[in-house]
């Protein structure tokens, strides 16, 4: 007698598991965002220069740029859940170090460890694509992305009151405890995903070379505020970067299991998404860095003398706009197409940045401008993430989306460091406040860089057709 075995139904992710991923995204978004509105306060308490403040604002992003591609690749091969839980343990350790930091060096160490949180997003996308149908996975990606931005909104709102009412240490302790709790929920509610392709060896040479590329790039960006003082060092870093990139490309082409499939990156619809994401994030980062600094400048000059609480309140509309931009970008992309939505977002963002260069004499000018930039940027980046996640095979989800996030990180780091360079160059000998022209130059350069990405949108359209 023949026994017929009925195959087990596919495992589906429960709604509670999706919301657990969303809660983790919100908690990490909160932890990521508390530095920006309190940066002037941290600069005063820790006696930091503006260049050191710019470095602190991107320290977390430096680790994120290193961790995201590794996390995405390991998640594709060994299971998103197990990699995510281990990654969040590093984030919690970093949050604890930041909370207990007595000074800038230890705080920088904590921020570096916290940067591992960037790897959580591609791992979330791996899980939702594995356990949900295509339509539902797009919604889930939008939910997770939106809650991450919503967490950033909450962090922006509470950062000033917490830092001024309690202390800077609680800025990191409170969201870190929530990250730990959300991680436990994910571990309990998320299905255990079996490793896919776990027999593949890790591309250690490619990993080492990519890490060297990103570290060299970030080191060069961190030296941007002092470009005039150390041109030879920057030139040497540029040559080292070129050598590392050349070596990495050769290694990845010859590897039987490359960490990054270069043929995937070479697709017009993929590489154009990375270029657009970089340019948009440069413009966004410039506004994120310059606007709080402009609010902080004394009201006796051209600034407003705002406190950290005031700065957080002024930035709140922009964070709300960023939170709304996620679902708005997804809906608009489905209705009008990703290319049209991205082109409209770039146009709005570029025009706003240029306008801020000449019109920033009132608080509401900056509040409205920052909100428009956040909305346009969020629409563009969300469209790029969702489009990239759903245009590749399941086995490439983590790698492809992690590279979008790495590009985002590099764009933010570049924008912040360029802004710091402009303010440093605009501060005369013996002066504490940069000239107003430094802010004008920063906004104009950001507007031009963002506008140039419009030339790549046509390539993105070709990728959509393919």
XYZ file of C-alpha atoms in Angstrom:
466
model
C 0.000 0.000 0.000
C 1.389 3.362 -1.061
C 1.241 6.175 1.457
C 0.695 9.619 0.007
C 2.364 12.341 2.017
C 0.751 15.741 1.860
C 3.355 18.511 1.805
C 3.246 20.852 4.748
C 1.731 24.246 4.000
C 4.264 27.047 3.623
C 5.056 28.949 6.771
C 3.496 32.406 6.828
C 4.535 35.338 8.899
C 1.891 36.343 11.407
C 0.777 39.937 11.613
C 2.270 40.158 15.105
C 5.681 39.296 13.657
C 5.393 42.121 11.116
C 4.552 44.555 13.895
C 7.474 43.236 15.948
C 9.774 44.076 13.029
C 8.078 47.469 12.831
C 8.584 48.066 16.563
C 12.264 47.215 16.209
C 12.536 49.591 13.248
C 10.849 52.358 15.265
C 13.178 51.795 18.225
C 16.314 51.856 16.078
C 15.015 54.949 14.269
C 14.614 56.674 17.620
C 18.111 55.714 18.703
C 19.553 56.927 15.402
C 17.864 60.341 15.498
C 18.586 61.649 19.008
C 21.998 63.113 18.142
C 20.916 65.562 15.409
C 18.694 67.945 17.452
C 21.055 67.856 20.457
C 24.309 68.208 18.515
C 24.884 71.855 19.562
C 24.295 70.854 23.209
C 26.678 67.883 22.912
C 29.294 70.132 21.288
C 29.139 72.501 24.268
C 29.077 69.817 26.991
C 31.926 67.817 25.473
C 33.908 70.845 24.211
C 33.771 69.649 20.601
C 34.726 71.665 17.562
C 32.316 71.820 14.625
C 34.470 69.327 12.737
C 34.278 66.921 15.691
C 30.530 67.501 15.811
C 30.261 66.556 12.148
C 32.293 63.399 12.865
C 29.990 62.475 15.757
C 26.957 62.941 13.536
C 28.273 60.329 11.057
C 30.116 57.903 13.390
C 27.079 55.630 13.493
C 26.774 55.765 9.718
C 30.383 54.658 9.268
C 29.680 51.309 10.948
C 26.374 51.084 9.111
C 28.153 51.323 5.793
C 30.418 48.424 6.804
C 27.761 46.242 8.416
C 24.841 46.564 5.981
C 26.310 44.639 3.003
C 27.755 41.978 5.289
C 24.453 41.585 7.152
C 22.481 41.437 3.910
C 24.791 38.814 2.415
C 24.851 36.688 5.573
C 21.076 36.998 5.907
C 20.572 35.775 2.324
C 22.758 32.753 3.039
C 22.267 31.887 6.704
C 18.823 33.180 7.648
C 17.652 36.707 8.401
C 16.351 36.069 11.914
C 19.481 34.618 13.472
C 21.709 37.305 11.938
C 19.329 40.065 13.077
C 19.235 38.917 16.717
C 23.020 38.864 16.917
C 23.273 42.228 15.235
C 20.858 43.819 17.690
C 22.965 42.533 20.587
C 25.826 44.659 19.226
C 23.463 47.656 18.901
C 22.342 47.315 22.517
C 25.961 47.135 23.658
C 26.678 50.317 21.700
C 23.676 52.077 23.222
C 24.888 51.148 26.700
C 28.398 52.443 25.946
C 26.943 55.724 24.630
C 24.724 56.090 27.688
C 27.659 55.640 30.070
C 30.229 57.586 28.024
C 32.158 60.141 30.100
C 33.561 61.963 27.066
C 33.827 62.157 23.300
C 36.128 59.144 22.592
C 33.894 56.682 24.441
C 30.760 58.267 22.967
C 32.239 57.800 19.484
C 32.876 54.131 20.296
C 29.259 53.713 21.361
C 28.027 55.375 18.187
C 30.211 53.102 16.075
C 28.709 50.019 17.740
C 25.191 51.410 17.368
C 25.767 51.690 13.634
C 25.149 47.944 13.346
C 21.435 48.843 13.385
C 21.634 49.773 9.684
C 21.877 46.058 8.915
C 18.442 45.407 10.430
C 16.570 46.882 7.442
C 17.829 44.494 4.708
C 17.332 41.594 7.111
C 13.723 42.691 7.654
C 13.198 42.798 3.880
C 14.596 39.261 3.555
C 12.101 37.969 6.114
C 8.990 39.660 4.755
C 9.769 38.601 1.178
C 10.322 35.018 2.345
C 7.117 34.609 4.331
C 4.617 36.921 2.615
C 3.140 37.031 -0.910
C 4.449 39.719 -3.263
C 1.629 42.219 -2.652
C 1.704 41.821 1.118
C 5.494 41.980 1.238
C 5.457 45.418 -0.425
C 3.010 46.642 2.214
C 5.150 45.145 4.980
C 8.290 46.786 3.593
C 6.433 50.086 3.593
C 5.275 49.538 7.195
C 8.773 48.732 8.429
C 10.301 51.675 6.534
C 7.567 54.031 7.737
C 7.940 53.003 11.371
C 11.692 53.508 11.160
C 11.058 57.087 10.052
C 8.334 57.398 12.687
C 10.866 56.361 15.305
C 13.117 59.093 14.000
C 10.257 61.542 14.499
C 9.853 60.422 18.107
C 13.591 60.677 18.732
C 13.673 64.201 17.321
C 10.781 65.181 19.571
C 12.077 63.765 22.848
C 15.807 64.386 22.400
C 15.863 67.998 23.588
C 13.578 67.580 26.639
C 15.385 64.398 27.721
C 18.858 65.938 27.346
C 17.906 69.158 29.136
C 15.509 67.664 31.719
C 17.480 64.528 32.597
C 20.914 64.326 30.975
C 22.614 63.421 27.716
C 23.146 59.903 29.080
C 19.410 59.152 29.016
C 19.305 60.113 25.330
C 20.767 56.694 24.581
C 19.633 54.637 27.569
C 15.881 54.991 26.923
C 15.766 53.959 23.237
C 18.370 51.227 23.823
C 16.086 49.538 26.351
C 13.255 49.610 23.794
C 15.544 48.106 21.126
C 16.347 45.244 23.509
C 12.660 44.579 24.225
C 11.709 44.708 20.529
C 14.529 42.292 19.676
C 13.146 39.778 22.169
C 9.723 40.102 20.526
C 11.211 39.469 17.069
C 13.070 36.435 18.383
C 9.874 35.006 19.855
C 7.356 35.840 17.107
C 9.353 35.534 13.889
C 9.454 32.106 12.172
C 12.851 30.432 12.108
C 14.062 30.785 8.525
C 16.239 27.968 7.303
C 19.614 28.954 5.845
C 19.578 29.346 2.070
C 22.843 28.444 0.420
C 24.615 27.939 3.737
C 27.112 25.693 1.945
C 28.527 28.745 0.187
C 31.736 30.025 1.702
C 31.990 33.593 2.909
C 33.927 35.767 0.485
C 36.499 36.900 3.032
C 38.859 38.628 0.553
C 35.913 40.579 -0.895
C 34.693 41.427 2.608
C 38.122 42.699 3.715
C 38.572 44.803 0.570
C 35.036 46.264 0.761
C 35.611 47.160 4.403
C 38.858 48.847 3.417
C 37.069 50.794 0.677
C 34.372 52.041 3.016
C 36.787 52.874 5.843
C 39.069 54.772 3.474
C 36.118 56.634 2.011
C 34.758 57.545 5.437
C 38.211 58.618 6.633
C 38.518 60.866 3.621
C 35.089 62.340 4.313
C 35.973 62.915 7.970
C 39.001 64.937 6.825
C 36.908 67.076 4.484
C 36.597 69.986 6.963
C 40.416 70.229 6.963
C 40.941 69.764 3.229
C 43.018 72.928 2.942
C 45.357 71.930 5.766
C 46.116 68.355 4.627
C 45.917 68.095 0.834
C 48.697 65.473 0.594
C 46.954 63.163 3.057
C 43.707 63.420 1.114
C 45.553 62.737 -2.147
C 47.131 59.617 -0.643
C 43.720 58.429 0.538
C 42.316 58.960 -2.957
C 45.055 56.776 -4.470
C 44.526 54.108 -1.797
C 40.792 54.165 -2.469
C 41.333 53.675 -6.206
C 43.666 50.733 -5.558
C 41.207 49.087 -3.152
C 38.300 49.487 -5.586
C 40.346 47.959 -8.413
C 41.375 45.011 -6.253
C 37.833 44.451 -4.971
C 36.335 44.385 -8.475
C 38.906 41.798 -9.584
C 38.276 39.618 -6.526
C 34.500 39.733 -6.890
C 34.680 38.816 -10.584
C 36.790 35.736 -9.847
C 35.031 34.579 -6.666
C 32.686 31.557 -7.034
C 30.454 33.034 -4.314
C 31.003 36.826 -4.366
C 29.686 38.922 -1.533
C 28.319 41.368 -4.114
C 27.224 40.099 -7.528
C 28.672 42.748 -9.853
C 26.383 41.664 -12.687
C 23.458 42.551 -10.428
C 24.889 45.981 -9.663
C 25.572 46.573 -13.375
C 21.864 46.470 -14.282
C 20.711 49.964 -15.350
C 17.738 49.891 -12.996
C 19.986 48.966 -10.043
C 23.054 51.193 -10.403
C 20.899 54.189 -11.306
C 18.920 53.666 -8.094
C 22.179 53.818 -6.136
C 23.318 57.028 -7.849
C 19.969 58.735 -7.245
C 19.910 57.606 -3.618
C 23.407 59.007 -3.039
C 22.638 62.428 -4.533
C 19.314 62.754 -2.719
C 20.885 61.770 0.619
C 23.723 64.283 0.178
C 21.159 67.055 -0.182
C 19.132 65.739 2.752
C 22.189 65.491 5.005
C 23.229 69.057 4.250
C 19.835 70.311 5.406
C 19.905 67.986 8.444
C 23.264 69.421 9.519
C 22.979 73.079 8.535
C 19.431 73.809 9.699
C 20.027 72.947 13.407
C 23.321 74.853 13.318
C 21.525 77.864 11.858
C 18.873 77.690 14.558
C 21.640 77.584 17.173
C 23.463 80.714 15.948
C 22.927 83.629 18.300
C 19.905 85.820 17.659
C 22.253 88.834 17.881
C 23.531 87.886 14.436
C 21.681 86.172 11.622
C 20.543 83.153 13.696
C 17.822 82.477 16.251
C 19.571 81.394 19.489
C 17.313 78.320 19.821
C 17.719 75.769 22.628
C 17.880 72.006 22.007
C 14.195 71.706 22.921
C 13.321 74.507 20.509
C 15.394 72.900 17.755
C 13.621 69.575 18.263
C 10.262 71.317 18.047
C 11.262 73.206 14.910
C 12.464 69.978 13.255
C 9.326 68.030 14.175
C 7.247 69.041 11.098
C 10.052 67.813 8.872
C 10.151 64.486 10.705
C 6.374 64.143 10.387
C 6.718 64.809 6.661
C 9.415 62.119 6.446
C 7.165 59.619 8.227
C 4.311 60.331 5.811
C 6.625 60.140 2.805
C 7.101 56.365 3.094
C 3.548 55.221 2.380
C 3.014 58.223 0.100
C 6.008 57.246 -2.010
C 4.805 53.651 -2.317
C 1.292 54.630 -3.400
C 2.545 57.250 -5.851
C 5.080 54.857 -7.391
C 2.388 52.232 -8.018
C 0.114 54.786 -9.632
C 2.491 56.984 -11.617
C 5.659 54.883 -11.852
C 8.871 55.100 -9.844
C 10.685 57.293 -12.361
C 7.991 59.993 -12.437
C 7.752 60.072 -8.640
C 11.529 60.271 -8.207
C 11.835 63.054 -10.799
C 9.132 65.101 -9.065
C 10.762 64.566 -5.665
C 14.191 65.628 -6.930
C 12.738 68.758 -8.527
C 10.967 69.806 -5.307
C 13.997 69.074 -3.167
C 16.471 70.927 -5.404
C 14.244 74.005 -5.641
C 13.780 74.075 -1.854
C 17.507 73.823 -1.119
C 18.278 76.682 -3.491
C 15.442 78.743 -1.978
C 16.840 78.202 1.549
C 20.172 79.654 0.419
C 18.492 83.013 -0.113
C 15.426 82.902 2.160
C 16.223 81.867 5.754
C 15.596 85.011 7.787
C 12.592 83.650 9.709
C 12.064 80.436 11.680
C 9.157 79.408 9.475
C 11.355 79.637 6.378
C 13.585 76.895 7.755
C 10.700 74.851 9.194
C 8.799 74.786 5.896
C 11.947 74.221 3.846
C 13.104 71.335 6.039
C 9.634 69.742 5.843
C 9.581 69.927 2.031
C 13.068 68.462 1.803
C 12.166 65.628 4.193
C 8.986 64.825 2.260
C 10.665 64.827 -1.148
C 13.702 62.901 0.082
C 11.582 60.292 1.848
C 9.461 59.720 -1.243
C 12.564 59.240 -3.410
C 14.475 56.934 -1.065
C 11.426 54.814 -0.185
C 10.655 54.362 -3.881
C 14.247 53.265 -4.472
C 14.258 50.763 -1.572
C 10.895 49.178 -2.441
C 11.703 49.082 -6.142
C 15.113 47.483 -5.568
C 13.754 44.950 -3.060
C 11.032 43.775 -5.415
C 13.016 43.795 -8.678
C 15.566 41.125 -7.737
C 15.292 37.455 -6.836
C 14.625 36.356 -3.277
C 18.218 35.221 -2.888
C 19.504 38.711 -3.716
C 17.088 40.776 -1.607
C 19.460 41.358 1.285
C 22.459 42.173 -0.887
C 20.621 44.540 -3.245
C 18.768 46.469 -0.532
C 21.790 46.625 1.741
C 23.701 48.386 -1.032
C 20.889 50.946 -1.262
C 21.271 51.519 2.474
C 25.070 51.705 2.179
C 24.652 54.309 -0.554
C 22.260 56.174 1.725
C 24.806 56.061 4.550
C 27.649 57.289 2.344
C 25.432 60.074 1.002
C 24.518 61.209 4.507
C 28.144 61.044 5.631
C 29.311 63.010 2.594
C 26.631 65.659 3.091
C 27.414 66.073 6.785
C 31.156 66.321 6.269
C 30.816 68.728 3.354
C 28.595 70.892 5.539
C 31.161 70.788 8.332
C 33.853 71.796 5.843
C 31.839 74.801 4.682
C 31.186 75.987 8.251
C 34.825 75.440 9.257
C 36.073 77.362 6.226
C 33.538 80.104 6.918
C 34.691 80.659 10.507
C 37.367 83.319 10.631
C 40.393 83.346 12.968
C 39.305 83.934 16.560
C 35.613 83.720 15.628
C 33.148 81.221 17.089
C 30.361 81.685 14.562
C 30.725 80.997 10.822
C 29.817 83.656 8.319
C 26.313 83.503 6.880
C 27.835 82.928 3.437
C 28.953 79.458 4.599
C 25.320 78.412 5.008
C 24.397 79.959 1.666
C 27.168 78.023 -0.104
C 26.168 74.775 1.583
C 22.518 75.012 0.546
C 23.436 75.972 -3.031
C 25.905 73.108 -3.478
C 23.365 70.643 -2.054
C 20.711 71.897 -4.459
C 23.008 71.505 -7.464
C 24.142 67.988 -6.472
C 20.539 66.881 -6.005
C 19.429 68.419 -9.299
C 22.199 66.631 -11.223
C 20.638 63.274 -10.328
C 17.769 64.133 -12.686
C 20.068 63.085 -15.536
C 20.072 59.531 -14.143
C 16.290 59.222 -13.892
C 16.113 58.383 -17.602
C 18.385 55.385 -17.006
C 16.104 54.365 -14.157
C 13.201 54.456 -16.607
C 15.058 52.090 -18.934
C 15.587 49.741 -16.022
C 11.863 49.848 -15.243
C 11.030 48.829 -18.815
C 13.507 45.967 -18.692
